[in-house]
Short mmCIF file of C-alpha atoms in Angstrom, two decimals:
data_model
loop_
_atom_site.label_atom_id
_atom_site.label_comp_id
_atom_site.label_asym_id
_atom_site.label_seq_id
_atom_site.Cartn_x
_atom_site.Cartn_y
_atom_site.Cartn_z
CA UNK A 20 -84.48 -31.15 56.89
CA UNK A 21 -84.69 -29.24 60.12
CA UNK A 22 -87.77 -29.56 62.09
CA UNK A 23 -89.76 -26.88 64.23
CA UNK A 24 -90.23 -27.31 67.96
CA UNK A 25 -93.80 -28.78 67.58
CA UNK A 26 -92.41 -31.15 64.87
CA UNK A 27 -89.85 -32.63 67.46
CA UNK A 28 -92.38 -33.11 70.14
CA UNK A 29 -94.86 -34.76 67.75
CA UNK A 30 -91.81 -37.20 66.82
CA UNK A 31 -90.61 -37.47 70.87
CA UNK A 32 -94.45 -38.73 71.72
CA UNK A 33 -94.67 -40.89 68.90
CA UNK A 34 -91.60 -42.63 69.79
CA UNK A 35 -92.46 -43.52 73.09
CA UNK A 36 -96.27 -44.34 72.97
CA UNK A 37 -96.79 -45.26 68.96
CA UNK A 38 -98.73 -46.20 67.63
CA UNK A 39 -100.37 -43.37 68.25
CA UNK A 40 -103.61 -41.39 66.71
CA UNK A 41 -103.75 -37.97 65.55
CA UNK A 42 -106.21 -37.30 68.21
CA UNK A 43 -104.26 -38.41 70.95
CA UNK A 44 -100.88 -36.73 69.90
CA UNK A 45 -103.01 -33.32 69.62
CA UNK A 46 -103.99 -34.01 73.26
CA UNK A 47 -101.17 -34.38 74.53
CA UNK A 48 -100.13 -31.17 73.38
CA UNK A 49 -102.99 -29.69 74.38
CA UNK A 50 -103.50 -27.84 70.54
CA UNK A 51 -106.67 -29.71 67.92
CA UNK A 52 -105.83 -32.52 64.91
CA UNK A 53 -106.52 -29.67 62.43
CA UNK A 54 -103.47 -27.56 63.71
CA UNK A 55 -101.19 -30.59 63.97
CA UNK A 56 -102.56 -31.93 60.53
CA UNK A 57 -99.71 -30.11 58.51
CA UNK A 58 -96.78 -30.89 60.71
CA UNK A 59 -98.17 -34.58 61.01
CA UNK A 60 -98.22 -34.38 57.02
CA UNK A 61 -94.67 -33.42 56.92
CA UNK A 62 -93.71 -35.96 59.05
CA UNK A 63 -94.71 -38.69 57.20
CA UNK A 64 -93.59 -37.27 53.75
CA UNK A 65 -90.34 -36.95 55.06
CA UNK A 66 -89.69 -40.55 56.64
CA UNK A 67 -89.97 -40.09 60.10
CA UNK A 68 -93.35 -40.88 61.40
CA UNK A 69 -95.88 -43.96 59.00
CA UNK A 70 -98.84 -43.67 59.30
CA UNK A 71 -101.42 -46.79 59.08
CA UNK A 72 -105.27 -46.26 58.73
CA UNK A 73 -107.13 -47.00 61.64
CA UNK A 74 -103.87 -47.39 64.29
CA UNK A 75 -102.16 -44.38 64.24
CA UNK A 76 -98.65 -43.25 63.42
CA UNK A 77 -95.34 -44.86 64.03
CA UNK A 78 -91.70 -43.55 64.30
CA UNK A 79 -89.68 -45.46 61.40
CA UNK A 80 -86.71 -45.49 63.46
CA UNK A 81 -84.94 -43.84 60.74
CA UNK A 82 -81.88 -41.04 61.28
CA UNK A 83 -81.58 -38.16 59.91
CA UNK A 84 -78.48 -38.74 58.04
CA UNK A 85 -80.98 -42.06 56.38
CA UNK A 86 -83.44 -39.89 55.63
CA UNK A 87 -81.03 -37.94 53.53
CA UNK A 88 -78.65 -40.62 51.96
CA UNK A 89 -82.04 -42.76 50.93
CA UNK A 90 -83.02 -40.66 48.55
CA UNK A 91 -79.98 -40.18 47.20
CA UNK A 92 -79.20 -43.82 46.69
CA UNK A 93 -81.77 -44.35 43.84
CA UNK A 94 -80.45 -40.73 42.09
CA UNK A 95 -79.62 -41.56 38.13
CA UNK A 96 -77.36 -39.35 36.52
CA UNK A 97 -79.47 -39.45 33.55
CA UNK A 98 -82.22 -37.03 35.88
CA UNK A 99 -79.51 -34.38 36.45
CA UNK A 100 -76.87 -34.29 33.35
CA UNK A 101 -76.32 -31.17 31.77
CA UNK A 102 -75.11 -29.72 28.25
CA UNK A 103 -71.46 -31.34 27.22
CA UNK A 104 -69.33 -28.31 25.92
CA UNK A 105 -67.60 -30.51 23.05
CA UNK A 106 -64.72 -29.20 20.76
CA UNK A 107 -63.09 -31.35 17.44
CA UNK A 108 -59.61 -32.98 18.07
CA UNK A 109 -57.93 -30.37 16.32
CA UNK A 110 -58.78 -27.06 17.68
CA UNK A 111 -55.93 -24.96 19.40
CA UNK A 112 -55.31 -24.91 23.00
CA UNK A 113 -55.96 -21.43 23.11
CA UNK A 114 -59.64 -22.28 21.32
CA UNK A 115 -60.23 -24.68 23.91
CA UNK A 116 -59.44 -22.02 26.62
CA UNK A 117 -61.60 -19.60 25.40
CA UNK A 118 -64.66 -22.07 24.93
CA UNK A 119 -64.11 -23.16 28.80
CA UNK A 120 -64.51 -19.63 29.52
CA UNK A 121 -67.42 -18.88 27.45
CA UNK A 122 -69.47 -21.51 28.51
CA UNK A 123 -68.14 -21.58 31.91
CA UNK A 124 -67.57 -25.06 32.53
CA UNK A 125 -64.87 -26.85 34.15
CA UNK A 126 -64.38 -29.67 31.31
CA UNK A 127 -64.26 -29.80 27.36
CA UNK A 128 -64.92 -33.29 25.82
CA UNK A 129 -62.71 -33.92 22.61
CA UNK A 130 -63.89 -36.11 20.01
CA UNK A 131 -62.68 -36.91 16.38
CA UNK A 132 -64.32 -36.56 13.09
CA UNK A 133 -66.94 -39.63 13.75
CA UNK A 134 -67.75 -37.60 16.86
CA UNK A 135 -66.19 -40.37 18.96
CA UNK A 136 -65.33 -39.33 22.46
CA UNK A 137 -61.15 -38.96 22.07
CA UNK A 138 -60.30 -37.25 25.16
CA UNK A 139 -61.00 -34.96 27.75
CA UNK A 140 -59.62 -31.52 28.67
CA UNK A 141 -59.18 -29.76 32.37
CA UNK A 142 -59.15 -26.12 33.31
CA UNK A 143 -55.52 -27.70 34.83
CA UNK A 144 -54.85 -28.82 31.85
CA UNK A 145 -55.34 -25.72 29.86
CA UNK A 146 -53.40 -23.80 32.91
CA UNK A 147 -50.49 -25.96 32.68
CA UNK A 148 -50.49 -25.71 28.82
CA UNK A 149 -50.55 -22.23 29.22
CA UNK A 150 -47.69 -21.22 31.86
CA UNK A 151 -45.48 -23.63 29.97
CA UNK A 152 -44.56 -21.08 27.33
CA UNK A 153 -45.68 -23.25 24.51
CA UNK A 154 -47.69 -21.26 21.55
CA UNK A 155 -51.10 -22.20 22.30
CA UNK A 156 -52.32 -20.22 19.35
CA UNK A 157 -50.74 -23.64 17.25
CA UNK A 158 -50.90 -26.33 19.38
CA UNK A 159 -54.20 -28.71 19.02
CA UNK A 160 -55.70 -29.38 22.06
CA UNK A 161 -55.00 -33.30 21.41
CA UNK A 162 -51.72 -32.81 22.87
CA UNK A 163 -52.90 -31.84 26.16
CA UNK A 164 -55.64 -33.93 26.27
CA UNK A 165 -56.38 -37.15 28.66
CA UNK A 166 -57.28 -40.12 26.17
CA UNK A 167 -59.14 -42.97 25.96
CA UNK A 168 -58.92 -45.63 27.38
CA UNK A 169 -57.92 -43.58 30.67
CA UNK A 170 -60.84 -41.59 30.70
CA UNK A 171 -63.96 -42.03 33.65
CA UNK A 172 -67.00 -42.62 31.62
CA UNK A 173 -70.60 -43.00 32.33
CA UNK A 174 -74.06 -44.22 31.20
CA UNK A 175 -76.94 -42.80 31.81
CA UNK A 176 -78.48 -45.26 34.16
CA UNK A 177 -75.89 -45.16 36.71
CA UNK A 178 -76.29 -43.23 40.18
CA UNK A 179 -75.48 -39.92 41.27
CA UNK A 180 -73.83 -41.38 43.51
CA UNK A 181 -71.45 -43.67 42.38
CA UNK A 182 -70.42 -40.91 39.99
CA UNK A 183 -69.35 -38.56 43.04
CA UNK A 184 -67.37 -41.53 43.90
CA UNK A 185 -65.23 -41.05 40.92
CA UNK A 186 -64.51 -37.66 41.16
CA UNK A 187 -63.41 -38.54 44.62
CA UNK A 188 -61.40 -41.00 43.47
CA UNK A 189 -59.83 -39.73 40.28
CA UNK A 190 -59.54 -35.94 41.03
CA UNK A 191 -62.23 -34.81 38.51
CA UNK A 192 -64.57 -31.74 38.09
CA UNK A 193 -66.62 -33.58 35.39
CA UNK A 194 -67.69 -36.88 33.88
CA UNK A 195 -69.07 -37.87 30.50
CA UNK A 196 -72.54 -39.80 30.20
CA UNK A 197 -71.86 -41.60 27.06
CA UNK A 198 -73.97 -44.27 24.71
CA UNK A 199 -71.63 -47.14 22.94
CA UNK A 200 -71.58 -46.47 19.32
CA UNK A 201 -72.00 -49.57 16.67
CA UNK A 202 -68.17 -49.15 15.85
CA UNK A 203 -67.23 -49.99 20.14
CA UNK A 204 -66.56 -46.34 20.37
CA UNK A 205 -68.59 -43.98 22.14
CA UNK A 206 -71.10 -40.70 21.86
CA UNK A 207 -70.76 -37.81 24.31
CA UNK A 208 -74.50 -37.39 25.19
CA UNK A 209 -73.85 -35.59 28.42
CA UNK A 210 -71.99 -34.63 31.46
CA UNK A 211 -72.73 -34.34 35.17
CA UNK A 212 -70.69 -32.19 37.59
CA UNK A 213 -69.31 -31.67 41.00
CA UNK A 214 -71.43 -28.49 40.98
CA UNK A 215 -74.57 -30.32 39.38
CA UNK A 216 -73.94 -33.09 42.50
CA UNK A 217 -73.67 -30.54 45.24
CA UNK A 218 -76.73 -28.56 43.98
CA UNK A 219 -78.51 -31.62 44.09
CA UNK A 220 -77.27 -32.68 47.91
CA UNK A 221 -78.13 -29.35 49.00
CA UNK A 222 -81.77 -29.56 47.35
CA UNK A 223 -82.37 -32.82 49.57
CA UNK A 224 -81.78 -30.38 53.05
CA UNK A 225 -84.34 -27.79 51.96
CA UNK A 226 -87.40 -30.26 50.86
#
């Protein structure tokens, strides 16, 4: 977050004669506790100063980059997953193409008739499939498809963060959040997104 003039003065005093009461930091700058009161609360919400009844406030030490990155640590992907767009096995390449356009997402998860996750399919993918003169209008997308086992998968308890990992990583747009079926298989309950993870970054600068 960025902080006002007033908020950086409050956090320059506090760092060199915390701890500190309210009272004496609204001396210093010459202006009353009430006025301060909501830049002192902001302060504190956002990590920089603590405050401790009866001795005043303290500057946590903590940079602005760890103010940012804490939060994000303890993100779950199960908080932020959105709507899978999911098509059967057998549908055409040129079905899948139109679905990624209608729904305008950047992945389609396959699965077979037990609704087991089968495979996933690109925008690339379709794109390649596409310029390669082949008759998508016949072709099931299970030909173009990435299958299991070398698919990134998810549950929904792990972080945000280790999920923007693998995209890094592997070169993806998009990963499943799945739940293991009885028969070891598993059940597309989700996805989460570049866009969903950059959405979510950007909502931490503007608290």
């Amino acid at each position: 977050m960025e902080l006002n003039q007033r908020q950086e003065k409050i956090v320059e005093i506090v760092k060199s004669s915390g701890p500190i009461t309210g009272e004496k930091i609204a001396e210093q700058l010459n202006l009353t506790r009430a006025t301060l009161r909501p830049d002192l609360a902001i302060l504190t919400m956002s990590g920089f100063l603590e405050a401790r009844p009866r001795v005043g406030y303290f500057y946590t030490g903590k940079s602005r980059t760890q103010l940012l990155t804490e939060p994000l640590k303890n993100k779950i992907v199960k908080d932020y997953q959105s709507h899978p767009v999911i098509l059967k096995s057998d549908v055409t390449v040129y079905d899948a193409i139109c679905s990624i356009f209608i729904e305008d997402v950047g992945t389609l998860f396959i699965v077979n008739e037990e609704n087991d996750l089968v495979g996933v399919v690109s925008r690339k993918d379709l794109l390649r499939s596409s310029m390669a003169g082949q008759d998508i209008h016949s072709i099931p997308v299970n030909i173009i498809m990435t299958r299991m086992p070398n698919i990134v998968l998810l549950n929904e308890n792990d972080y945000v963060l280790y999920a923007a990992k693998q995209m890094i990583t592997k070169e993806i747009d998009s990963i499943p959040i799945v739940k293991e079926k009885e028969n070891g298989n598993y059940e597309v309950t989700g996805r989460i997104s570049k866009t969903t993870i950059t959405k979510l970054f950007v909502s931490l600068f503007d608290q």
